[in-house]
PDB file of C-alpha atoms in Angstrom:
ATOM      1  CA  UNK A  17    -295.653  68.093 -54.197  1.00 83.00           C
ATOM      2  CA  UNK A  18    -293.192  67.847 -57.094  1.00 83.00           C
ATOM      3  CA  UNK A  19    -295.402  65.371 -58.928  1.00 82.00           C
ATOM      4  CA  UNK A  20    -298.420  67.623 -58.402  1.00 85.00           C
ATOM      5  CA  UNK A  21    -296.678  70.705 -59.806  1.00 83.00           C
ATOM      6  CA  UNK A  22    -295.402  68.874 -62.888  1.00 79.00           C
ATOM      7  CA  UNK A  23    -298.811  67.241 -63.382  1.00 81.00           C
ATOM      8  CA  UNK A  24    -300.354  70.712 -63.429  1.00 83.00           C
ATOM      9  CA  UNK A  25    -297.814  71.750 -66.082  1.00 81.00           C
ATOM     10  CA  UNK A  26    -298.309  68.613 -68.215  1.00 78.00           C
ATOM     11  CA  UNK A  27    -302.103  68.947 -68.191  1.00 84.00           C
ATOM     12  CA  UNK A  28    -301.952  72.686 -68.871  1.00 83.00           C
ATOM     13  CA  UNK A  29    -304.028  73.487 -65.802  1.00 85.00           C
ATOM     14  CA  UNK A  30    -304.026  77.147 -64.885  1.00 80.00           C
ATOM     15  CA  UNK A  31    -302.371  78.098 -68.169  1.00 83.00           C
ATOM     16  CA  UNK A  32    -298.897  76.941 -67.060  1.00 81.00           C
ATOM     17  CA  UNK A  33    -296.714  76.700 -70.182  1.00 81.00           C
ATOM     18  CA  UNK A  34    -293.196  76.958 -68.740  1.00 81.00           C
ATOM     19  CA  UNK A  35    -291.605  73.606 -67.846  1.00 75.00           C
ATOM     20  CA  UNK A  36    -289.296  75.347 -65.362  1.00 82.00           C
ATOM     21  CA  UNK A  37    -292.210  75.916 -62.998  1.00 83.00           C
ATOM     22  CA  UNK A  38    -291.168  72.986 -60.811  1.00 84.00           C
ATOM     23  CA  UNK A  39    -287.427  72.978 -61.428  1.00 88.00           C
ATOM     24  CA  UNK A  40    -286.496  73.917 -57.858  1.00 87.00           C
ATOM     25  CA  UNK A  41    -288.892  71.326 -56.496  1.00 87.00           C
ATOM     26  CA  UNK A  42    -287.514  68.649 -58.808  1.00 87.00           C
ATOM     27  CA  UNK A  43    -283.886  69.290 -57.901  1.00 90.00           C
ATOM     28  CA  UNK A  44    -284.230  69.902 -54.181  1.00 92.00           C
ATOM     29  CA  UNK A  45    -287.536  68.704 -52.749  1.00 90.00           C
ATOM     30  CA  UNK A  46    -288.163  65.749 -55.033  1.00 88.00           C
ATOM     31  CA  UNK A  47    -284.476  65.051 -55.600  1.00 91.00           C
ATOM     32  CA  UNK A  48    -282.042  66.005 -52.872  1.00 93.00           C
ATOM     33  CA  UNK A  49    -284.447  65.657 -49.937  1.00 94.00           C
ATOM     34  CA  UNK A  50    -285.607  62.198 -51.026  1.00 93.00           C
ATOM     35  CA  UNK A  51    -282.019  61.141 -51.650  1.00 94.00           C
ATOM     36  CA  UNK A  52    -281.164  62.347 -48.152  1.00 96.00           C
ATOM     37  CA  UNK A  53    -284.164  60.448 -46.751  1.00 96.00           C
ATOM     38  CA  UNK A  54    -282.844  57.334 -48.489  1.00 96.00           C
ATOM     39  CA  UNK A  55    -279.456  57.789 -46.839  1.00 96.00           C
ATOM     40  CA  UNK A  56    -281.111  58.166 -43.432  1.00 97.00           C
ATOM     41  CA  UNK A  57    -283.090  54.976 -44.025  1.00 97.00           C
ATOM     42  CA  UNK A  58    -279.893  53.179 -45.010  1.00 96.00           C
ATOM     43  CA  UNK A  59    -278.271  54.329 -41.770  1.00 97.00           C
ATOM     44  CA  UNK A  60    -281.253  52.867 -39.886  1.00 97.00           C
ATOM     45  CA  UNK A  61    -280.724  49.571 -41.713  1.00 96.00           C
ATOM     46  CA  UNK A  62    -283.948  49.740 -43.732  1.00 96.00           C
ATOM     47  CA  UNK A  63    -282.590  48.767 -47.147  1.00 96.00           C
ATOM     48  CA  UNK A  64    -285.953  48.590 -48.938  1.00 96.00           C
ATOM     49  CA  UNK A  65    -287.005  52.142 -48.074  1.00 95.00           C
ATOM     50  CA  UNK A  66    -283.463  53.382 -48.662  1.00 96.00           C
ATOM     51  CA  UNK A  67    -283.625  51.968 -52.181  1.00 93.00           C
ATOM     52  CA  UNK A  68    -287.071  53.433 -52.867  1.00 91.00           C
ATOM     53  CA  UNK A  69    -286.277  56.927 -51.593  1.00 93.00           C
ATOM     54  CA  UNK A  70    -282.837  57.047 -53.212  1.00 92.00           C
ATOM     55  CA  UNK A  71    -284.100  55.798 -56.586  1.00 88.00           C
ATOM     56  CA  UNK A  72    -286.979  58.232 -56.679  1.00 87.00           C
ATOM     57  CA  UNK A  73    -284.711  61.070 -55.532  1.00 91.00           C
ATOM     58  CA  UNK A  74    -282.254  60.210 -58.287  1.00 89.00           C
ATOM     59  CA  UNK A  75    -285.077  60.224 -60.840  1.00 86.00           C
ATOM     60  CA  UNK A  76    -286.165  63.728 -59.816  1.00 89.00           C
ATOM     61  CA  UNK A  77    -282.594  65.034 -59.891  1.00 91.00           C
ATOM     62  CA  UNK A  78    -282.214  63.636 -63.415  1.00 87.00           C
ATOM     63  CA  UNK A  79    -285.575  65.082 -64.454  1.00 86.00           C
ATOM     64  CA  UNK A  80    -284.553  68.468 -63.061  1.00 89.00           C
ATOM     65  CA  UNK A  81    -281.250  68.458 -64.924  1.00 90.00           C
ATOM     66  CA  UNK A  82    -283.032  67.563 -68.162  1.00 87.00           C
ATOM     67  CA  UNK A  83    -285.179  70.703 -67.771  1.00 86.00           C
ATOM     68  CA  UNK A  84    -282.306  72.930 -66.626  1.00 89.00           C
ATOM     69  CA  UNK A  85    -281.539  75.359 -69.457  1.00 89.00           C
ATOM     70  CA  UNK A  86    -277.800  75.370 -68.705  1.00 92.00           C
ATOM     71  CA  UNK A  87    -277.490  71.682 -69.630  1.00 92.00           C
ATOM     72  CA  UNK A  88    -278.995  72.200 -73.089  1.00 91.00           C
ATOM     73  CA  UNK A  89    -280.694  68.797 -73.053  1.00 89.00           C
ATOM     74  CA  UNK A  90    -284.157  70.074 -73.983  1.00 87.00           C
ATOM     75  CA  UNK A  91    -282.658  72.295 -76.701  1.00 89.00           C
ATOM     76  CA  UNK A  92    -280.843  69.333 -78.239  1.00 91.00           C
ATOM     77  CA  UNK A  93    -284.203  67.581 -78.788  1.00 89.00           C
ATOM     78  CA  UNK A  94    -285.943  70.529 -80.497  1.00 88.00           C
ATOM     79  CA  UNK A  95    -285.850  68.804 -83.907  1.00 91.00           C
ATOM     80  CA  UNK A  96    -287.362  65.557 -82.600  1.00 89.00           C
ATOM     81  CA  UNK A  97    -289.222  66.069 -79.284  1.00 85.00           C
ATOM     82  CA  UNK A  98    -290.650  62.535 -79.490  1.00 90.00           C
ATOM     83  CA  UNK A  99    -287.168  61.146 -78.809  1.00 89.00           C
ATOM     84  CA  UNK A 100    -286.967  63.094 -75.531  1.00 85.00           C
ATOM     85  CA  UNK A 101    -290.245  61.511 -74.433  1.00 84.00           C
ATOM     86  CA  UNK A 102    -288.896  58.077 -75.368  1.00 86.00           C
ATOM     87  CA  UNK A 103    -285.689  58.691 -73.414  1.00 83.00           C
ATOM     88  CA  UNK A 104    -287.622  59.758 -70.305  1.00 80.00           C
ATOM     89  CA  UNK A 105    -289.922  56.723 -70.509  1.00 84.00           C
ATOM     90  CA  UNK A 106    -287.019  54.290 -70.921  1.00 84.00           C
ATOM     91  CA  UNK A 107    -285.118  56.001 -68.102  1.00 76.00           C
ATOM     92  CA  UNK A 108    -288.155  55.690 -65.862  1.00 74.00           C
ATOM     93  CA  UNK A 109    -288.567  51.996 -66.669  1.00 79.00           C
ATOM     94  CA  UNK A 110    -284.896  51.131 -66.246  1.00 75.00           C
ATOM     95  CA  UNK A 111    -284.687  53.229 -63.094  1.00 66.00           C
ATOM     96  CA  UNK A 112    -287.543  51.270 -61.586  1.00 59.00           C
ATOM     97  CA  UNK A 113    -289.811  54.285 -61.161  1.00 51.00           C
TER      98      UNK A 113
END
């Protein structure tokens, strides 16, 4: 669901122009819930799925914090928005997502 909402924003479907449209989903549904699912899988002894869920949950938490106005991350890249895109791509590659 989180990926769908942010895909709608990135493609401009429905006239969505505010990147905060999926912030709650990114932090809680895509982030915290998947991180929690990873912890449950770890408790069951399923290390592969624990790694997948936890990594993807961590990615969404990071993505949510980047878009959170209180952190000022987006504002710090106003002069060079291309660098923010580069940072997100590298973070996604290094994070394994």
